[in-house]
Short mmCIF file of C-alpha atoms in Angstrom, two decimals:
data_model
loop_
_atom_site.label_atom_id
_atom_site.label_comp_id
_atom_site.label_asym_id
_atom_site.label_seq_id
_atom_site.Cartn_x
_atom_site.Cartn_y
_atom_site.Cartn_z
CA UNK C 1 0.00 0.00 0.00
CA UNK C 2 1.07 3.58 -0.62
CA UNK C 3 0.06 6.72 1.20
CA UNK C 4 -2.74 8.59 -0.49
CA UNK C 5 -1.37 10.52 -3.47
CA UNK C 6 -1.96 14.26 -3.02
CA UNK C 7 -4.68 15.39 -5.38
CA UNK C 8 -3.86 17.84 -8.12
CA UNK C 9 -6.27 20.31 -6.55
CA UNK C 10 -4.25 20.24 -3.30
CA UNK C 11 -0.94 20.82 -5.03
CA UNK C 12 -1.74 22.63 -8.28
CA UNK C 13 -3.67 25.91 -8.33
CA UNK C 14 -5.16 26.34 -11.81
CA UNK C 15 -3.50 29.02 -13.95
CA UNK C 16 -3.38 27.54 -17.42
CA UNK C 17 -1.40 29.15 -20.20
CA UNK C 18 -0.73 28.06 -23.74
CA UNK C 19 2.90 26.94 -24.13
CA UNK C 20 5.23 28.98 -26.34
CA UNK C 21 5.77 27.66 -29.85
CA UNK C 22 8.69 29.74 -31.15
CA UNK C 23 12.32 29.08 -30.27
CA UNK C 24 12.78 32.46 -28.58
CA UNK C 25 9.45 32.05 -26.81
CA UNK C 26 10.68 28.79 -25.32
CA UNK C 27 13.97 30.39 -24.31
CA UNK C 28 12.07 33.07 -22.38
CA UNK C 29 10.63 30.36 -20.10
CA UNK C 30 13.93 28.68 -19.26
CA UNK C 31 15.16 29.01 -15.69
CA UNK C 32 14.92 25.91 -13.44
CA UNK C 33 17.79 24.26 -15.29
CA UNK C 34 20.00 27.33 -14.86
CA UNK C 35 19.34 27.22 -11.12
CA UNK C 36 20.33 23.55 -11.00
CA UNK C 37 23.41 24.25 -13.16
CA UNK C 38 24.51 26.83 -10.59
CA UNK C 39 24.16 24.16 -7.91
CA UNK C 40 25.89 21.41 -9.90
CA UNK C 41 29.12 23.23 -10.76
CA UNK C 42 30.47 23.39 -7.22
CA UNK C 43 33.16 21.69 -5.22
CA UNK C 44 32.72 18.46 -7.19
CA UNK C 45 33.61 20.05 -10.53
CA UNK C 46 36.09 22.59 -9.21
CA UNK C 47 38.03 20.18 -6.99
CA UNK C 48 37.23 16.56 -7.85
CA UNK C 49 37.07 16.96 -11.64
CA UNK C 50 40.25 19.03 -11.72
CA UNK C 51 42.03 16.39 -9.64
CA UNK C 52 40.73 13.65 -11.95
CA UNK C 53 42.34 15.45 -14.87
CA UNK C 54 45.53 15.88 -12.82
CA UNK C 55 45.73 12.15 -12.08
CA UNK C 56 44.72 10.66 -15.43
CA UNK C 57 45.34 13.33 -18.01
CA UNK C 58 42.92 13.60 -20.92
CA UNK C 59 42.25 9.85 -21.09
CA UNK C 60 38.88 10.21 -19.32
CA UNK C 61 37.60 13.12 -21.43
CA UNK C 62 35.04 10.84 -23.11
CA UNK C 63 33.71 9.69 -19.75
CA UNK C 64 33.32 13.24 -18.45
CA UNK C 65 31.11 14.04 -21.46
CA UNK C 66 29.12 10.83 -21.11
CA UNK C 67 28.64 11.34 -17.38
CA UNK C 68 27.20 14.81 -17.92
CA UNK C 69 24.76 13.61 -20.58
CA UNK C 70 23.44 10.21 -19.58
CA UNK C 71 21.88 11.05 -16.19
CA UNK C 72 19.71 13.70 -17.85
CA UNK C 73 17.17 11.06 -18.93
CA UNK C 74 16.28 10.21 -15.32
CA UNK C 75 15.97 13.95 -14.66
CA UNK C 76 13.53 14.25 -17.58
CA UNK C 77 11.36 11.41 -16.29
CA UNK C 78 11.11 12.70 -12.72
CA UNK C 79 10.40 16.21 -14.03
CA UNK C 80 7.78 14.87 -16.45
CA UNK C 81 5.75 13.43 -13.59
CA UNK C 82 5.82 16.67 -11.58
CA UNK C 83 4.98 18.95 -14.52
CA UNK C 84 2.05 16.78 -15.61
CA UNK C 85 0.59 16.29 -12.11
CA UNK C 86 1.79 19.21 -9.99
CA UNK C 87 3.09 16.77 -7.35
CA UNK C 88 6.55 17.76 -5.98
CA UNK C 89 9.35 15.21 -5.84
CA UNK C 90 9.25 13.99 -2.24
CA UNK C 91 5.47 13.70 -2.30
CA UNK C 92 5.86 11.73 -5.53
CA UNK C 93 8.57 9.51 -4.04
CA UNK C 94 6.22 8.86 -1.14
CA UNK C 95 3.97 6.94 -3.55
CA UNK C 96 6.67 4.44 -4.58
CA UNK C 97 5.93 0.95 -3.20
CA UNK C 98 7.94 -0.25 -0.22
CA UNK C 99 8.14 -0.02 3.60
CA UNK C 100 6.43 2.99 5.19
CA UNK C 101 5.09 4.42 8.42
CA UNK C 102 1.37 5.17 7.90
CA UNK C 103 0.92 8.92 7.54
CA UNK C 104 4.64 9.53 8.17
CA UNK C 105 6.33 8.77 4.86
CA UNK C 106 7.91 5.80 3.15
CA UNK C 107 11.46 4.45 2.89
CA UNK C 108 12.54 6.93 0.20
CA UNK C 109 11.34 9.95 2.19
CA UNK C 110 13.06 8.83 5.35
CA UNK C 111 16.27 8.07 3.47
CA UNK C 112 16.12 11.54 1.91
CA UNK C 113 16.08 13.09 5.41
CA UNK C 114 19.25 11.15 6.22
CA UNK C 115 20.85 12.31 2.96
CA UNK C 116 19.86 15.92 3.73
CA UNK C 117 21.51 15.72 7.15
CA UNK C 118 24.75 14.53 5.54
CA UNK C 119 24.60 17.19 2.83
CA UNK C 120 24.50 19.96 5.44
CA UNK C 121 27.98 18.84 6.43
CA UNK C 122 29.03 18.98 2.80
CA UNK C 123 27.62 22.50 2.45
CA UNK C 124 29.53 23.42 5.59
CA UNK C 125 32.67 22.45 3.70
CA UNK C 126 31.57 24.53 0.72
CA UNK C 127 30.97 27.71 2.73
CA UNK C 128 34.40 27.07 4.21
CA UNK C 129 35.83 26.79 0.70
CA UNK C 130 34.24 30.13 -0.18
CA UNK C 131 35.94 31.52 2.91
CA UNK C 132 39.24 30.03 1.76
CA UNK C 133 38.95 31.74 -1.64
CA UNK C 134 38.24 35.08 0.01
CA UNK C 135 41.09 34.58 2.49
CA UNK C 136 43.47 34.04 -0.45
CA UNK C 137 42.22 37.22 -2.11
CA UNK C 138 42.31 39.23 1.12
CA UNK C 139 43.76 37.66 4.28
CA UNK C 140 42.22 39.14 7.42
CA UNK C 141 45.09 38.40 9.80
CA UNK C 142 48.87 38.52 9.70
CA UNK C 143 48.93 34.75 10.08
CA UNK C 144 46.65 34.39 7.07
CA UNK C 145 48.93 36.56 4.95
CA UNK C 146 52.00 34.56 6.01
CA UNK C 147 50.20 31.28 5.27
CA UNK C 148 49.30 32.50 1.77
CA UNK C 149 52.89 33.59 1.08
CA UNK C 150 54.29 30.19 2.06
CA UNK C 151 51.74 28.37 -0.11
CA UNK C 152 52.50 30.52 -3.16
CA UNK C 153 56.25 30.06 -2.70
CA UNK C 154 55.88 26.28 -2.48
CA UNK C 155 54.00 26.29 -5.78
CA UNK C 156 56.65 28.44 -7.48
CA UNK C 157 59.36 25.96 -6.44
CA UNK C 158 57.39 22.98 -7.73
CA UNK C 159 56.62 24.72 -11.02
CA UNK C 160 60.29 25.67 -11.47
CA UNK C 161 61.15 21.99 -11.05
CA UNK C 162 58.73 21.10 -13.84
CA UNK C 163 60.11 23.77 -16.19
CA UNK C 164 63.68 22.56 -15.67
CA UNK C 165 62.86 19.19 -17.27
CA UNK C 166 62.84 20.67 -20.78
CA UNK C 167 65.55 23.29 -20.19
CA UNK C 168 69.07 23.34 -21.63
CA UNK C 169 72.03 22.46 -19.36
CA UNK C 170 72.88 26.14 -18.89
CA UNK C 171 69.27 27.01 -18.11
CA UNK C 172 69.03 24.09 -15.68
CA UNK C 173 72.05 25.36 -13.77
CA UNK C 174 70.48 28.83 -13.42
CA UNK C 175 67.14 27.33 -12.45
CA UNK C 176 68.77 25.11 -9.83
CA UNK C 177 70.42 28.12 -8.24
CA UNK C 178 67.12 30.05 -8.28
CA UNK C 179 65.29 27.07 -6.73
CA UNK C 180 67.93 26.80 -4.04
CA UNK C 181 67.47 30.47 -3.14
CA UNK C 182 63.67 30.08 -3.13
CA UNK C 183 63.93 26.99 -0.94
CA UNK C 184 66.11 28.82 1.58
CA UNK C 185 63.61 31.68 1.60
CA UNK C 186 60.79 29.18 2.12
CA UNK C 187 62.57 27.45 5.00
CA UNK C 188 63.10 30.80 6.71
CA UNK C 189 59.44 31.69 6.29
CA UNK C 190 58.33 28.33 7.73
CA UNK C 191 60.71 28.73 10.67
CA UNK C 192 59.36 32.20 11.42
CA UNK C 193 55.77 30.98 10.97
CA UNK C 194 56.24 28.13 13.46
CA UNK C 195 57.92 30.45 15.93
CA UNK C 196 54.97 32.88 15.76
CA UNK C 197 51.98 30.56 15.58
CA UNK C 198 52.93 27.04 16.73
CA UNK C 199 53.61 27.73 20.40
CA UNK C 200 52.05 25.08 22.55
CA UNK C 201 51.41 22.80 19.59
CA UNK C 202 54.08 20.32 20.59
CA UNK C 203 56.09 20.83 17.39
CA UNK C 204 59.85 20.99 17.57
CA UNK C 205 60.38 24.45 16.22
CA UNK C 206 64.17 24.14 16.10
CA UNK C 207 64.18 20.96 13.99
CA UNK C 208 65.61 21.75 10.55
CA UNK C 209 64.31 18.43 9.23
CA UNK C 210 60.79 19.40 10.27
CA UNK C 211 61.05 22.83 8.70
CA UNK C 212 62.27 21.55 5.34
CA UNK C 213 59.81 18.63 5.10
CA UNK C 214 56.64 20.33 6.33
CA UNK C 215 54.33 21.68 3.63
CA UNK C 216 51.96 24.58 4.14
CA UNK C 217 49.09 22.14 4.76
CA UNK C 218 50.97 20.83 7.83
CA UNK C 219 51.39 24.26 9.37
CA UNK C 220 48.92 25.65 11.91
CA UNK C 221 45.96 26.96 9.89
CA UNK C 222 44.83 30.56 10.31
CA UNK C 223 41.21 31.43 11.12
CA UNK C 224 40.72 33.71 8.12
CA UNK C 225 38.53 31.25 6.20
CA UNK C 226 36.16 30.89 9.16
CA UNK C 227 36.02 34.66 9.66
CA UNK C 228 35.14 35.17 5.98
CA UNK C 229 32.49 32.41 6.13
CA UNK C 230 30.46 34.42 8.67
CA UNK C 231 29.43 37.36 6.39
CA UNK C 232 28.99 34.92 3.48
CA UNK C 233 26.44 32.90 5.49
CA UNK C 234 24.63 35.97 6.86
CA UNK C 235 24.32 37.61 3.42
CA UNK C 236 23.08 34.34 1.90
CA UNK C 237 20.47 33.88 4.62
CA UNK C 238 19.20 37.44 4.07
CA UNK C 239 19.06 37.06 0.28
CA UNK C 240 17.15 33.79 0.48
CA UNK C 241 14.77 35.05 3.17
CA UNK C 242 13.77 38.24 1.36
CA UNK C 243 14.06 36.99 -2.22
CA UNK C 244 11.81 34.53 -4.02
CA UNK C 245 12.13 32.50 -7.19
CA UNK C 246 12.95 35.51 -9.38
CA UNK C 247 15.98 36.48 -7.30
CA UNK C 248 17.26 32.90 -7.17
CA UNK C 249 16.91 32.55 -10.96
CA UNK C 250 18.50 35.93 -11.71
CA UNK C 251 21.41 35.34 -9.33
CA UNK C 252 21.93 31.80 -10.62
CA UNK C 253 21.88 32.94 -14.25
CA UNK C 254 24.46 35.63 -13.54
CA UNK C 255 26.74 33.25 -11.63
CA UNK C 256 26.41 30.53 -14.29
CA UNK C 257 27.31 33.02 -17.01
CA UNK C 258 30.33 34.29 -15.08
CA UNK C 259 31.89 30.97 -14.15
CA UNK C 260 31.26 29.54 -17.64
CA UNK C 261 32.95 32.51 -19.33
CA UNK C 262 35.83 32.49 -16.85
CA UNK C 263 36.43 28.78 -17.42
CA UNK C 264 36.33 29.15 -21.20
CA UNK C 265 38.67 32.16 -21.09
CA UNK C 266 41.17 30.22 -18.97
CA UNK C 267 41.09 27.19 -21.28
CA UNK C 268 41.54 29.43 -24.34
CA UNK C 269 44.46 31.10 -22.57
CA UNK C 270 45.99 27.67 -21.98
CA UNK C 271 45.66 26.80 -25.68
CA UNK C 272 47.37 30.06 -26.61
CA UNK C 273 50.57 28.94 -24.85
CA UNK C 274 52.65 26.70 -27.17
CA UNK C 275 54.31 24.89 -24.27
CA UNK C 276 50.98 24.06 -22.62
CA UNK C 277 48.42 23.81 -25.43
CA UNK C 278 46.67 20.49 -26.04
CA UNK C 279 47.30 18.99 -29.49
CA UNK C 280 44.70 17.47 -31.81
CA UNK C 281 46.11 13.98 -31.19
CA UNK C 282 45.65 14.46 -27.43
CA UNK C 283 42.04 15.54 -27.97
CA UNK C 284 41.41 12.44 -30.09
CA UNK C 285 43.03 10.22 -27.47
CA UNK C 286 40.73 11.69 -24.82
CA UNK C 287 37.71 10.77 -26.95
CA UNK C 288 38.90 7.22 -27.70
CA UNK C 289 37.17 5.47 -24.79
CA UNK C 290 40.47 4.67 -23.10
CA UNK C 291 41.44 4.47 -19.42
CA UNK C 292 44.43 5.87 -17.53
CA UNK C 293 47.57 3.76 -17.59
CA UNK C 294 48.34 1.41 -14.72
CA UNK C 295 45.95 -0.73 -12.68
CA UNK C 296 42.88 -1.11 -14.92
CA UNK C 297 40.51 -1.99 -12.05
CA UNK C 298 41.59 1.08 -10.09
CA UNK C 299 41.31 3.18 -13.24
CA UNK C 300 37.80 1.90 -13.92
CA UNK C 301 36.57 2.51 -10.37
CA UNK C 302 38.12 5.98 -10.42
CA UNK C 303 36.37 6.66 -13.71
CA UNK C 304 32.98 5.55 -12.38
CA UNK C 305 33.49 7.59 -9.23
CA UNK C 306 34.14 10.62 -11.41
CA UNK C 307 30.91 10.04 -13.34
CA UNK C 308 29.05 9.92 -10.03
CA UNK C 309 30.38 13.34 -9.06
CA UNK C 310 29.72 15.27 -12.26
CA UNK C 311 26.41 16.35 -13.78
CA UNK C 312 23.13 15.96 -11.95
CA UNK C 313 23.50 14.03 -8.70
CA UNK C 314 20.90 12.57 -6.38
CA UNK C 315 20.23 15.92 -4.71
CA UNK C 316 19.76 17.75 -8.04
CA UNK C 317 17.49 15.03 -9.44
CA UNK C 318 15.20 15.58 -6.47
CA UNK C 319 15.45 19.38 -6.42
CA UNK C 320 14.88 20.14 -10.10
CA UNK C 321 11.07 19.56 -10.14
CA UNK C 322 10.57 22.05 -7.28
CA UNK C 323 12.03 24.81 -9.43
CA UNK C 324 9.84 23.67 -12.35
CA UNK C 325 6.83 24.15 -10.07
CA UNK C 326 7.95 27.64 -9.01
CA UNK C 327 8.60 28.61 -12.61
CA UNK C 328 4.99 27.68 -13.36
CA UNK C 329 5.30 24.78 -15.79
CA UNK C 330 2.75 22.68 -13.89
CA UNK C 331 0.36 25.59 -13.17
CA UNK C 332 0.36 26.55 -16.83
CA UNK C 333 -0.36 22.94 -17.77
CA UNK C 334 -3.33 22.82 -15.39
CA UNK C 335 -5.42 19.94 -14.07
CA UNK C 336 -5.69 16.80 -16.15
CA UNK C 337 -9.34 16.88 -17.23
CA UNK C 338 -8.85 14.24 -19.90
CA UNK C 339 -9.32 16.75 -22.71
CA UNK C 340 -7.28 17.13 -25.88
CA UNK C 341 -6.52 20.74 -24.89
CA UNK C 342 -4.91 19.59 -21.64
CA UNK C 343 -2.84 16.99 -23.49
CA UNK C 344 -1.60 19.62 -25.95
CA UNK C 345 -0.69 22.00 -23.12
CA UNK C 346 1.12 19.23 -21.22
CA UNK C 347 3.13 18.27 -24.29
CA UNK C 348 3.99 21.91 -24.95
CA UNK C 349 5.22 22.63 -21.42
CA UNK C 350 7.12 19.35 -21.28
CA UNK C 351 8.85 20.47 -24.48
CA UNK C 352 9.86 23.67 -22.66
CA UNK C 353 11.15 21.55 -19.78
CA UNK C 354 13.20 19.45 -22.20
CA UNK C 355 14.82 22.59 -23.64
CA UNK C 356 15.49 23.80 -20.09
CA UNK C 357 17.21 20.54 -19.13
CA UNK C 358 19.32 20.22 -22.28
CA UNK C 359 20.45 23.87 -22.24
CA UNK C 360 21.51 23.57 -18.61
CA UNK C 361 23.29 20.28 -19.41
CA UNK C 362 25.27 22.04 -22.15
CA UNK C 363 26.28 24.80 -19.72
CA UNK C 364 27.46 22.63 -16.86
CA UNK C 365 29.17 20.23 -19.29
CA UNK C 366 31.21 23.11 -20.72
CA UNK C 367 32.20 24.25 -17.22
CA UNK C 368 33.00 20.71 -16.10
CA UNK C 369 35.14 20.06 -19.18
CA UNK C 370 36.95 23.33 -18.56
CA UNK C 371 38.04 22.32 -15.06
CA UNK C 372 38.96 18.83 -16.26
CA UNK C 373 41.09 20.20 -19.12
CA UNK C 374 42.89 22.61 -16.79
CA UNK C 375 43.72 19.75 -14.44
CA UNK C 376 44.95 17.58 -17.32
CA UNK C 377 46.72 20.38 -19.18
CA UNK C 378 48.55 21.96 -16.26
CA UNK C 379 48.65 19.69 -13.23
CA UNK C 380 49.02 16.34 -15.01
CA UNK C 381 51.76 17.59 -17.31
CA UNK C 382 53.52 19.18 -14.35
CA UNK C 383 53.35 15.99 -12.34
CA UNK C 384 51.70 17.96 -9.52
CA UNK C 385 48.80 16.46 -7.60
CA UNK C 386 48.06 18.88 -4.76
CA UNK C 387 45.95 17.99 -1.78
CA UNK C 388 42.29 18.94 -2.14
CA UNK C 389 42.65 21.54 0.63
CA UNK C 390 45.42 23.27 -1.36
CA UNK C 391 44.01 22.96 -4.89
CA UNK C 392 42.52 26.45 -5.15
CA UNK C 393 45.66 28.17 -3.87
CA UNK C 394 47.94 25.96 -5.98
CA UNK C 395 46.03 26.63 -9.20
CA UNK C 396 45.69 30.35 -8.57
CA UNK C 397 49.46 30.59 -8.09
CA UNK C 398 50.36 28.27 -10.97
CA UNK C 399 48.25 30.10 -13.54
CA UNK C 400 50.41 33.24 -13.41
CA UNK C 401 53.53 31.72 -15.02
CA UNK C 402 51.41 29.52 -17.31
CA UNK C 403 48.71 31.91 -18.48
CA UNK C 404 49.93 35.36 -17.48
CA UNK C 405 49.43 37.79 -14.62
CA UNK C 406 45.71 38.17 -15.31
CA UNK C 407 44.96 34.50 -14.63
CA UNK C 408 45.17 34.18 -10.81
CA UNK C 409 42.61 36.91 -9.95
CA UNK C 410 40.27 35.75 -12.70
CA UNK C 411 40.55 32.13 -11.58
CA UNK C 412 39.86 33.08 -7.96
CA UNK C 413 36.84 35.12 -9.05
CA UNK C 414 35.55 32.15 -11.03
CA UNK C 415 36.22 29.78 -8.11
CA UNK C 416 34.26 32.06 -5.80
CA UNK C 417 31.31 32.12 -8.20
CA UNK C 418 31.36 28.34 -8.65
CA UNK C 419 31.47 27.58 -4.93
CA UNK C 420 29.12 30.32 -3.82
CA UNK C 421 26.53 29.43 -6.47
CA UNK C 422 26.39 25.89 -5.07
CA UNK C 423 26.07 27.15 -1.49
CA UNK C 424 23.37 29.68 -2.43
CA UNK C 425 21.25 27.43 -4.64
CA UNK C 426 21.62 24.27 -2.55
CA UNK C 427 20.33 26.04 0.56
CA UNK C 428 17.41 27.48 -1.40
CA UNK C 429 16.61 24.03 -2.79
CA UNK C 430 16.91 22.34 0.59
CA UNK C 431 14.42 24.79 2.06
CA UNK C 432 11.83 23.72 -0.51
CA UNK C 433 12.45 19.98 -0.35
CA UNK C 434 12.58 19.99 3.45
CA UNK C 435 9.27 21.84 3.61
CA UNK C 436 7.69 19.22 1.36
CA UNK C 437 9.16 16.53 3.60
CA UNK C 438 7.67 18.15 6.70
CA UNK C 439 4.26 18.26 5.02
CA UNK C 440 4.51 14.51 4.32
CA UNK C 441 5.19 13.96 8.03
CA UNK C 442 2.18 16.20 8.81
CA UNK C 443 4.42 18.67 10.66
CA UNK C 444 3.50 21.62 8.45
CA UNK C 445 0.31 22.48 6.60
CA UNK C 446 -0.11 21.52 2.95
CA UNK C 447 -1.58 24.91 2.00
CA UNK C 448 0.49 27.39 0.01
CA UNK C 449 0.68 30.00 2.80
CA UNK C 450 1.99 27.61 5.47
CA UNK C 451 4.54 26.14 3.11
CA UNK C 452 5.66 29.57 1.91
CA UNK C 453 6.34 30.67 5.48
CA UNK C 454 8.31 27.51 6.23
CA UNK C 455 10.39 27.93 3.06
CA UNK C 456 11.35 31.47 4.14
CA UNK C 457 12.25 30.33 7.65
CA UNK C 458 14.37 27.43 6.46
CA UNK C 459 16.01 29.60 3.78
CA UNK C 460 17.43 31.76 6.57
CA UNK C 461 18.17 28.86 8.94
CA UNK C 462 20.07 26.45 6.70
CA UNK C 463 22.96 28.79 5.66
CA UNK C 464 23.61 29.53 9.34
CA UNK C 465 23.46 25.83 10.17
CA UNK C 466 26.13 25.15 7.49
CA UNK C 467 28.27 27.92 9.01
CA UNK C 468 27.96 26.34 12.45
CA UNK C 469 29.10 22.99 11.05
CA UNK C 470 32.20 24.58 9.52
CA UNK C 471 33.12 26.44 12.71
CA UNK C 472 32.79 23.27 14.76
CA UNK C 473 34.42 21.05 12.10
CA UNK C 474 36.62 23.29 9.89
CA UNK C 475 37.64 20.17 7.97
CA UNK C 476 34.42 18.10 7.97
CA UNK C 477 36.00 15.32 5.90
CA UNK C 478 33.98 12.53 7.44
CA UNK C 479 30.70 14.39 6.87
CA UNK C 480 31.60 14.94 3.24
CA UNK C 481 32.54 11.26 3.01
CA UNK C 482 29.20 10.15 4.44
CA UNK C 483 27.36 12.60 2.19
CA UNK C 484 29.04 11.15 -0.88
CA UNK C 485 28.08 7.64 0.19
CA UNK C 486 24.49 8.69 0.99
CA UNK C 487 24.00 10.31 -2.41
CA UNK C 488 25.58 7.30 -4.13
CA UNK C 489 23.03 5.00 -2.49
CA UNK C 490 20.19 7.35 -3.46
CA UNK C 491 21.02 7.23 -7.20
CA UNK C 492 19.73 3.69 -7.88
CA UNK C 493 16.69 4.44 -5.69
CA UNK C 494 15.87 7.40 -7.93
CA UNK C 495 16.45 5.26 -11.01
CA UNK C 496 13.87 2.80 -9.74
CA UNK C 497 11.47 5.66 -8.94
CA UNK C 498 11.91 7.14 -12.45
CA UNK C 499 10.89 3.83 -14.02
CA UNK C 500 7.93 3.56 -11.64
CA UNK C 501 6.71 7.05 -12.52
CA UNK C 502 7.00 6.40 -16.25
CA UNK C 503 5.22 3.05 -16.39
CA UNK C 504 2.72 3.38 -13.54
CA UNK C 505 2.00 7.06 -12.87
CA UNK C 506 2.39 9.04 -16.11
CA UNK C 507 -0.07 9.05 -19.00
CA UNK C 508 1.28 7.01 -21.90
CA UNK C 509 0.53 9.84 -24.33
CA UNK C 510 3.22 11.92 -22.57
CA UNK C 511 6.01 9.33 -22.68
CA UNK C 512 7.86 10.98 -25.55
CA UNK C 513 10.02 9.32 -28.18
CA UNK C 514 11.51 5.84 -28.12
CA UNK C 515 14.96 7.42 -27.84
CA UNK C 516 13.97 9.00 -24.53
CA UNK C 517 12.88 5.59 -23.25
CA UNK C 518 16.13 3.93 -24.38
CA UNK C 519 18.10 6.76 -22.81
CA UNK C 520 16.17 6.33 -19.56
CA UNK C 521 17.04 2.62 -19.30
CA UNK C 522 20.72 3.36 -20.01
CA UNK C 523 20.59 6.16 -17.44
CA UNK C 524 19.01 3.93 -14.79
CA UNK C 525 21.55 1.15 -15.42
CA UNK C 526 24.38 3.66 -15.06
CA UNK C 527 22.84 5.07 -11.87
CA UNK C 528 22.94 1.58 -10.35
CA UNK C 529 26.55 1.03 -11.42
CA UNK C 530 27.64 4.50 -10.27
CA UNK C 531 25.81 4.20 -6.97
CA UNK C 532 27.27 0.82 -6.06
CA UNK C 533 30.78 1.74 -7.25
CA UNK C 534 30.84 5.03 -5.35
CA UNK C 535 29.49 3.35 -2.24
CA UNK C 536 32.26 0.75 -2.45
CA UNK C 537 34.95 3.42 -2.90
CA UNK C 538 33.63 5.69 -0.16
CA UNK C 539 33.23 2.86 2.33
CA UNK C 540 36.75 1.65 1.49
CA UNK C 541 38.05 5.10 2.49
CA UNK C 542 35.89 5.12 5.60
CA UNK C 543 37.26 1.80 6.91
CA UNK C 544 40.91 2.52 6.10
#
């Protein structure tokens, strides 16, 4: 048995509107996909995808493209059900067969609450990453400025080592002398840093071996990132509390445009450098369905883990239909009265939704490929694989000798937009999904006024909750780890739900082309493989 499906009248106020027919008319109604794109291109693409390129080079280019495309078909199916019925995602998931507590939700709803709890820890890490970007741009303390200087100097030394590989004997001798001077300067800075900020830490400040071996990540961290995270969280809470859908869409569109243009400009700048540009043969190799050299099993699991990170994830698959509702796709479609007019309207607005999904897919695929190419083109060739906590600072420092003096500030600006867009949109999305979840548990009214008030309250609460997590756990690695595992497990669940909606809950006349159906089955199969592979990898890390 399933809980009673909310009626269309409960969820869908009637406000029918004929769908646009022209190309530009359709474009004027895009928006939900841009919001989701702003959420997607976050720490996963900026950090994980860049590191994937650093570790495997261009060999996984084909998989990055495939991973961004194939999950879209499950997104289409879940969105199709919401647009044609007006039922939001969690309420729809509550109708899927399986264990349930009468009147208190089923297994999918309860698992979503667990996944949400884990994702708050992940968002805590993201607001901290935003703070880290701002602390690189403008340190707030003397310790923060010293920490930044040491990190930049470390990167210069490593990059000089890479350049010396292709230098002439005379050039190598000069470079070796320069590196020696830089290393001595670095050792002095580390010694001074430890003397100032490591008192009481138990470190042997006089040990030369410690000074020369310790990287910036091993030094006592300044508080600048946490200080910067405070105004970021407060401003976000205020924007989400006072702004509605229009503000979220406008802000998301602006941020998506900025980080996409910045990424493209950086990649073009890379191609303009003869020593760093990617050749046609390398592009072809990246599209040849190959795997990185070495252990093939490890390469395959790494590849599947990468596919799980990029594109629409479990959270975005659930969140997208809520933004379709706020945009008005379902209201404009109206109640299903069995008429031909309703069927025409439903097909028209589903066509708009398809455009919305594919346009957003193109945007986040371009951004994702940009980060991947930068990792493969700069880090992989340099033999540098920085720790995740140092990636932003390493890249911002490395881009100056590779791409010119304009690159570091532009990269940092793009990194800020990428990370902040995820933090901003994810909190807005969580407020809407959580409100729907509370209504399923009968803890908030199902009427539009009650739910609107709860969305506003949660929009202000969640950013501050993420801030609290980061202050308590400035490196919430285990929360991020659990969040990755939780979302991996949710992917096959959503694949099953997408098939259930298509074959048991959606009118057959709205199923679309045979290619969409084939794509859905491929998408669902991949969701199962990705989910199980990522769970295996994450749990392997957890039990190490």
